[in-house]
Every structure is written in C-alpha cells, then in structure tokens.
PDB file of C-alpha atoms in Angstrom:
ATOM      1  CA  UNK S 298      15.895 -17.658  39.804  1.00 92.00           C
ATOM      2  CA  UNK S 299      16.865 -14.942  37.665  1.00 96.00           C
ATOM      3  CA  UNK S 300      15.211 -12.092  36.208  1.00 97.00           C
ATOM      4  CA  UNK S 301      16.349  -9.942  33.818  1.00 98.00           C
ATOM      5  CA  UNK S 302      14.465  -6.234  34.190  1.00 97.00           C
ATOM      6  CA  UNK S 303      14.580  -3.348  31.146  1.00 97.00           C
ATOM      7  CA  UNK S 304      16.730  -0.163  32.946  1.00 96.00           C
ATOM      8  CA  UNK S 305      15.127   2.189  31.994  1.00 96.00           C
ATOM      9  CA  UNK S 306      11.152   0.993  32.669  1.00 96.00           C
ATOM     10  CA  UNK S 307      11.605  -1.343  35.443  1.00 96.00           C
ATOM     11  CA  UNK S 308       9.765  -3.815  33.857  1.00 97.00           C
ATOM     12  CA  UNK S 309      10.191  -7.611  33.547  1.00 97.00           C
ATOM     13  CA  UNK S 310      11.380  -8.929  30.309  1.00 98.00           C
ATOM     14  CA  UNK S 311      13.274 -12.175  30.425  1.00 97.00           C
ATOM     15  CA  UNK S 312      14.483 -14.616  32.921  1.00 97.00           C
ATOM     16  CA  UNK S 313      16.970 -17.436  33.504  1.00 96.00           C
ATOM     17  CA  UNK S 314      14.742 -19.945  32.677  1.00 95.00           C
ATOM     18  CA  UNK S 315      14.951 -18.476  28.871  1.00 97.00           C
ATOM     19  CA  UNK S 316      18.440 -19.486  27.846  1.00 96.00           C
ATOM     20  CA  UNK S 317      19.612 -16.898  25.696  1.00 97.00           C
ATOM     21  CA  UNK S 318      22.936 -16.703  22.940  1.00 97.00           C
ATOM     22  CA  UNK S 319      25.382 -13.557  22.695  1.00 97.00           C
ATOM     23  CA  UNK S 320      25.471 -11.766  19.528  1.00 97.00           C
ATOM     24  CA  UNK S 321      27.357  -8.635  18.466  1.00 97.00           C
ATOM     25  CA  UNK S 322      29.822  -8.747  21.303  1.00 96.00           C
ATOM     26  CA  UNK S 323      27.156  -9.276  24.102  1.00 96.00           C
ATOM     27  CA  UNK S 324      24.881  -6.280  23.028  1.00 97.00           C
ATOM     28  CA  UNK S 325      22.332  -8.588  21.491  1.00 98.00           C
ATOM     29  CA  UNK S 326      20.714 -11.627  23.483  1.00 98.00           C
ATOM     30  CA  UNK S 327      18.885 -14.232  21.389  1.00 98.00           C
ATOM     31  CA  UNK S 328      16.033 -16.477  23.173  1.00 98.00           C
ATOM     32  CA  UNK S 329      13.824 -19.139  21.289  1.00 97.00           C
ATOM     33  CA  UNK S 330      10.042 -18.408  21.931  1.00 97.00           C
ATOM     34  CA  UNK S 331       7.550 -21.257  21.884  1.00 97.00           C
ATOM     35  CA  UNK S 332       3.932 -21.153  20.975  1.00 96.00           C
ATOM     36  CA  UNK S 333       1.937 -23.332  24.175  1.00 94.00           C
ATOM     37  CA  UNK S 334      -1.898 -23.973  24.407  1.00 92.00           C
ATOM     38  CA  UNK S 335      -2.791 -22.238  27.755  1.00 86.00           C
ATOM     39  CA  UNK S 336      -5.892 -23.614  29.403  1.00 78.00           C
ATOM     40  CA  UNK S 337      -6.544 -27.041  27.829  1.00 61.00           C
ATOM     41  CA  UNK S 338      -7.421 -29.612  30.246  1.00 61.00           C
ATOM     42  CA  UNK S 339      -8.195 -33.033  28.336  1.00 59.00           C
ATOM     43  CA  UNK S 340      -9.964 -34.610  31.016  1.00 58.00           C
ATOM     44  CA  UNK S 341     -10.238 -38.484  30.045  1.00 62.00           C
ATOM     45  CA  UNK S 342     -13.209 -40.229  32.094  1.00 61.00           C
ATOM     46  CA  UNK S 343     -12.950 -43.216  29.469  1.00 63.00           C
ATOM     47  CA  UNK S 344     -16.293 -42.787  28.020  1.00 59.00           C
ATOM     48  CA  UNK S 345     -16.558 -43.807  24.324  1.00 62.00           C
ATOM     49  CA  UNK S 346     -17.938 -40.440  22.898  1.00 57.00           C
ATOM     50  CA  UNK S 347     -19.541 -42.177  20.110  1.00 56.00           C
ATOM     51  CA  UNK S 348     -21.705 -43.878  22.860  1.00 54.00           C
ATOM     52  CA  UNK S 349     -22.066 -40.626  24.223  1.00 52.00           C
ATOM     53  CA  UNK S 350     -23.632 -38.725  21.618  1.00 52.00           C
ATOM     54  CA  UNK S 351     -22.616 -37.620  17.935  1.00 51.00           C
ATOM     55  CA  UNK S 352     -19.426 -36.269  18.991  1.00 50.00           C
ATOM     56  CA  UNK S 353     -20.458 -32.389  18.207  1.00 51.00           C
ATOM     57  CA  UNK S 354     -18.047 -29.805  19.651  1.00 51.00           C
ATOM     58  CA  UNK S 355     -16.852 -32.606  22.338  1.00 52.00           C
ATOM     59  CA  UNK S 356     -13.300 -32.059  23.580  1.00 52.00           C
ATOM     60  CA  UNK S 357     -13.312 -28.443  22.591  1.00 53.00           C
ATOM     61  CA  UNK S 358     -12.641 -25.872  24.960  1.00 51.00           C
ATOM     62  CA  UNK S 359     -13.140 -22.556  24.414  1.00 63.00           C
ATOM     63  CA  UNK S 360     -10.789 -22.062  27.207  1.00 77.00           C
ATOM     64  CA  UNK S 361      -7.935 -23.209  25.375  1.00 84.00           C
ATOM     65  CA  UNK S 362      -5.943 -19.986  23.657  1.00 90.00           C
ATOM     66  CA  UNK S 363      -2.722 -20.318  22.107  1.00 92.00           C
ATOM     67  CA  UNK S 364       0.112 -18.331  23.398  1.00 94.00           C
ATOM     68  CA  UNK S 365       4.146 -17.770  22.664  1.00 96.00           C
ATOM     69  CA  UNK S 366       5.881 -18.371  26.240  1.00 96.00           C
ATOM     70  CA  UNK S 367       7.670 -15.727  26.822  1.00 97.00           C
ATOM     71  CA  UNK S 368       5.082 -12.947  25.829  1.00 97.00           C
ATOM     72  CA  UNK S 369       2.553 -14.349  28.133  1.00 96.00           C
ATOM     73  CA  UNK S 370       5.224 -14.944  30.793  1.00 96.00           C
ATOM     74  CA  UNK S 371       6.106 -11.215  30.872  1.00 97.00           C
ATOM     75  CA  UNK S 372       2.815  -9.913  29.679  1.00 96.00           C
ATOM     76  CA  UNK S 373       4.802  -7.755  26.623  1.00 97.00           C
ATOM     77  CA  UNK S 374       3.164  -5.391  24.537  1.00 97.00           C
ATOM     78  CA  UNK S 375       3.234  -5.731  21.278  1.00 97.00           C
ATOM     79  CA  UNK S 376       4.171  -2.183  19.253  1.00 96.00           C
ATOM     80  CA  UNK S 377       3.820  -0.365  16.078  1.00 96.00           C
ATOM     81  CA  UNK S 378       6.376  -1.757  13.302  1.00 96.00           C
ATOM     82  CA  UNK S 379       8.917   0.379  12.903  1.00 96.00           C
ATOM     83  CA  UNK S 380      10.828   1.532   9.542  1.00 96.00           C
ATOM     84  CA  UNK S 381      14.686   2.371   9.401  1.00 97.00           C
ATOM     85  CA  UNK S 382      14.244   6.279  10.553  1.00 97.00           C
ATOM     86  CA  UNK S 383      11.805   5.676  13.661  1.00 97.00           C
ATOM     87  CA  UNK S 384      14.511   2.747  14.443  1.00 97.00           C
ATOM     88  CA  UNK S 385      17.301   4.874  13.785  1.00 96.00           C
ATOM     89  CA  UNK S 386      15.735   7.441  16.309  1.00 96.00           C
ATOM     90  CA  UNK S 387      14.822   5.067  18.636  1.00 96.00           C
ATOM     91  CA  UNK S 388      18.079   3.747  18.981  1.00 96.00           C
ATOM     92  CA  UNK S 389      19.892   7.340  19.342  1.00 96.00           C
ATOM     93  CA  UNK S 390      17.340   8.066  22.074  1.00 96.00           C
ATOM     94  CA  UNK S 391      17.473   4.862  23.504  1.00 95.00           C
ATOM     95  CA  UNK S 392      21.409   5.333  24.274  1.00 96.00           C
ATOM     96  CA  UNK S 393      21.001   8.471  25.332  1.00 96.00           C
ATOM     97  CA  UNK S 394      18.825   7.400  28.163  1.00 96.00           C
ATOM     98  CA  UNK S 395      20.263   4.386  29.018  1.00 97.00           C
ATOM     99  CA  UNK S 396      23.735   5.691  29.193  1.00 97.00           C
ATOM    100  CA  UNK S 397      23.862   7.728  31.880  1.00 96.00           C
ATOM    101  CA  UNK S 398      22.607   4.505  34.023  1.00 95.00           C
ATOM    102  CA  UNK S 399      25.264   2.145  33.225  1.00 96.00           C
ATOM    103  CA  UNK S 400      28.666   1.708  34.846  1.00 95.00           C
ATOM    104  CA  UNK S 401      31.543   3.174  33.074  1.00 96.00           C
ATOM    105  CA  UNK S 402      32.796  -0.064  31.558  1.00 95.00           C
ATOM    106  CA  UNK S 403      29.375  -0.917  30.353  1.00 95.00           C
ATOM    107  CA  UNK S 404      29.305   2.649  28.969  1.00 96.00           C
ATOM    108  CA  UNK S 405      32.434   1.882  27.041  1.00 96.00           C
ATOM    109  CA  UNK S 406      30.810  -1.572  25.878  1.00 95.00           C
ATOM    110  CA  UNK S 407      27.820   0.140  24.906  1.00 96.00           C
ATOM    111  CA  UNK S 408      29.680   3.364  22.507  1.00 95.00           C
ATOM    112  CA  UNK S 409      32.167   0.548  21.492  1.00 96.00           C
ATOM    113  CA  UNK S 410      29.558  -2.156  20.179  1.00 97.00           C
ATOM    114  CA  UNK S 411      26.218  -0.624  19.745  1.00 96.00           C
ATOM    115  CA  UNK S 412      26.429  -0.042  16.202  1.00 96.00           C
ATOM    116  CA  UNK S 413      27.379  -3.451  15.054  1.00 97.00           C
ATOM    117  CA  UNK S 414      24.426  -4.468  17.099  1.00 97.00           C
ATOM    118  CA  UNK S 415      22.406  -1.514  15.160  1.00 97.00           C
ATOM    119  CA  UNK S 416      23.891  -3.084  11.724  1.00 97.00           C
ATOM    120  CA  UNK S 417      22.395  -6.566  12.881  1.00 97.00           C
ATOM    121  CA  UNK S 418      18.919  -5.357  13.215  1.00 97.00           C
ATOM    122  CA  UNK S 419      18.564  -2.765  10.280  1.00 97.00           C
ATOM    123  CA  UNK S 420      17.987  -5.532   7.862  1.00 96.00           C
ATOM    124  CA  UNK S 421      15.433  -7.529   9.818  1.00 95.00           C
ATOM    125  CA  UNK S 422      13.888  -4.844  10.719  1.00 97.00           C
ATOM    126  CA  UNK S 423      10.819  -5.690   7.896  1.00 96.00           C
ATOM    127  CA  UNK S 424      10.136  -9.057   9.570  1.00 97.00           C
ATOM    128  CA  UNK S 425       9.854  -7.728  13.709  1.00 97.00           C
ATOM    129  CA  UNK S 426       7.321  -7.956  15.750  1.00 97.00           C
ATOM    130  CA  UNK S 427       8.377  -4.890  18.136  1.00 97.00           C
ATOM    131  CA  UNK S 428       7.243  -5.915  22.010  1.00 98.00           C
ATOM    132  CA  UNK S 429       7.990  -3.519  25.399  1.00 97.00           C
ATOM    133  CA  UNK S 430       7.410  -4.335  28.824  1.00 97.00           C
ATOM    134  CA  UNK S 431       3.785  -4.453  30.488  1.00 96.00           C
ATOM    135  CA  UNK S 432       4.089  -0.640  31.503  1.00 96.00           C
ATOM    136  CA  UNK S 433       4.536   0.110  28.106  1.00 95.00           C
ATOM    137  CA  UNK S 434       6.523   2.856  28.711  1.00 92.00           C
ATOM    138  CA  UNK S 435       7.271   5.359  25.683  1.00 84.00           C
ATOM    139  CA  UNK S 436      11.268   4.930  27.212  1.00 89.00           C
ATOM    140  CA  UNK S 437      11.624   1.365  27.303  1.00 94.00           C
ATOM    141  CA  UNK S 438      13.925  -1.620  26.026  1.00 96.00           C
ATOM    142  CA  UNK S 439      11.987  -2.734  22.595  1.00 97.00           C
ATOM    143  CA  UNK S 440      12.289  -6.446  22.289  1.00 98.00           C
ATOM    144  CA  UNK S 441      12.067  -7.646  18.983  1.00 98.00           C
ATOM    145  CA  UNK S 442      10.695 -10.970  17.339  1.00 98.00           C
ATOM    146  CA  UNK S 443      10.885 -13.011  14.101  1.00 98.00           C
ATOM    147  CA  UNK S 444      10.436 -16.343  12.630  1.00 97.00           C
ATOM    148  CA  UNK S 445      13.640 -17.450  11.079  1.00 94.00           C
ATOM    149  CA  UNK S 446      12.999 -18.786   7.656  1.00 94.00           C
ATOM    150  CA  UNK S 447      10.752 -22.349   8.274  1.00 95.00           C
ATOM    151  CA  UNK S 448      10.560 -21.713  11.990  1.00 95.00           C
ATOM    152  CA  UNK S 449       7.263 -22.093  13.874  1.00 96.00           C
ATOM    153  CA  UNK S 450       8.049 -20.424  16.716  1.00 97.00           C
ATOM    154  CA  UNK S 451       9.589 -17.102  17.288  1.00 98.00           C
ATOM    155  CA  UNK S 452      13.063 -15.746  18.064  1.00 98.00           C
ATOM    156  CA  UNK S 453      13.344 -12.505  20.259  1.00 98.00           C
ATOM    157  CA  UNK S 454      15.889 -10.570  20.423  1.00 98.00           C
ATOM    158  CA  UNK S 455      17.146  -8.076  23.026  1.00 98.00           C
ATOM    159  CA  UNK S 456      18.750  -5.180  23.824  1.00 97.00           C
ATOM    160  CA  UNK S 457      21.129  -6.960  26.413  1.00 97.00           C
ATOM    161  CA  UNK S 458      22.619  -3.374  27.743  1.00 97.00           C
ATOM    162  CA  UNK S 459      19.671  -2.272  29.074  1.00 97.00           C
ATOM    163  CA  UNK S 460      18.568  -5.868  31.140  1.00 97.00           C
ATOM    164  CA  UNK S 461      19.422  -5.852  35.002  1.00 96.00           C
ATOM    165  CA  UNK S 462      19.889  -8.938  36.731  1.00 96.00           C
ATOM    166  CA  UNK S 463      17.784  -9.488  39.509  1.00 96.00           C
ATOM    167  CA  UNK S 464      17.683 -12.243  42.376  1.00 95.00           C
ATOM    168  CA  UNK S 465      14.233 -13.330  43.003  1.00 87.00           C
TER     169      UNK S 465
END
C-alpha cells in the first residue's frame, strides 16, 4: 500500500487506495470522495417488529454518523474559506516552503506549472471546503473539496507537488 504524505507537515493525506486523475500537467490530483454511514450494524434476528412492539425508534442507532471516506480516513481538518488574496498568499508562501524540499526537476515542474494549476482553482475557489492534515499545521498542503454541479459526494483536490510517496 501506498501513502501519499503532505512535505511540508508530515501528515497523511491520501493513499493508493484513492485513485486519483492528473490535472494541470500533474500539479493537481483529483480523487472522488464518498459519503459512508460509519457504525451501523443492522442486526437481523428475524423478529417481526410489529409483534415486537409499536415499532418506536427500532432500528435506529445513534451510533450510526455519516462520514465522507477520505476525511475520516485521514482525520483532515476542515479550514477557514478562503477568498482570492488569502489564496493568493497562501499559494506564494506555500511554494516558497515547499521548494526548497523538492528535487531540482520537480522544482522546475513546480515554477513551470504552478500557475496554470493556480488559474484552475481561482474560480472555484467560492465553492471549497479547505481541509489540512490532522496536525493542522499553519504550513501545510490545503486540500480542497467541492461538489461538482448534481454530485452527492465530494471531489478533492490536491496539491500533488507537495505529496510524498510512502511504502507502508
């Protein structure tokens, strides 16, 4: 299994069990998020409930929450929105610390393609959710999430530069 870690917080965003889609030249990964009921058990002892009693609050479980996969999976924060001059900001600080920890050729990538990738995420920016990792570190990778138009479940979106690959 793989797991993909933000650079610059150490903290585990994403895995291979997530397949993901390359945008803007590989600087943006896509992933499809699902909303899953976490702790429902429907436990069926076939007993006719209507024999049992009225039926009040039977089956419910106040257990039962429900959750989008991959933000339970990695525990992410969620984060103030953001308009277009924190994001701008972000971003310029974001390259400036994550630069200096890349390889040269990713460096290149990064200067090269980073603001098409910028472009691509100005416009949305009005519909994110903004997420970071479970330290929420200040000088993280923000992951971002919308619903596309009719969608039920969420999209994320991240900053693909900044993920490491590691083995687990």
């Amino acid at each position: 299994m793989l797991v993909y870690q933000d650079l610059l917080s150490g903290d585990e965003l994403l895995s291979d069990s997530f397949p993901y889609k390359e945008l803007e030249n590989g600087m943006i990964w896509e992933v499809e998020g699902k909303w899953v009921v976490q702790g429902a058990v429907d436990v069926d002892i076939g007993a006719n409930p209507s024999a049992e009693g009225d039926g009040e609050d039977e089956g419910v479980d106040d257990q039962a929450v429900k959750v989008v996969d991959i933000v339970d999976t990695f525990r992410l924060q969620e984060q103030p929105a953001m308009d277009k001059k924190q994001f701008i900001a972000y971003i310029k600080k974001f390259i400036k610390l994550l630069t200096p920890k890349l390889e040269e050729e990713k460096q290149e990538a990064l200067k090269k393609n980073i603001e098409g990738a910028t472009k691509f995420l100005l416009p949305k920016l009005k519909d994110f959710q903004f997420f970071v990792g479970e330290s929420m570190n200040d000088e993280s990778c923000i992951v971002f999430a919308y619903y596309r138009e009719g969608a039920t479940d969420p999209t994320f979106l991240y900053l693909a530069p900044a993920l490491k690959e590691v083995k687990c």
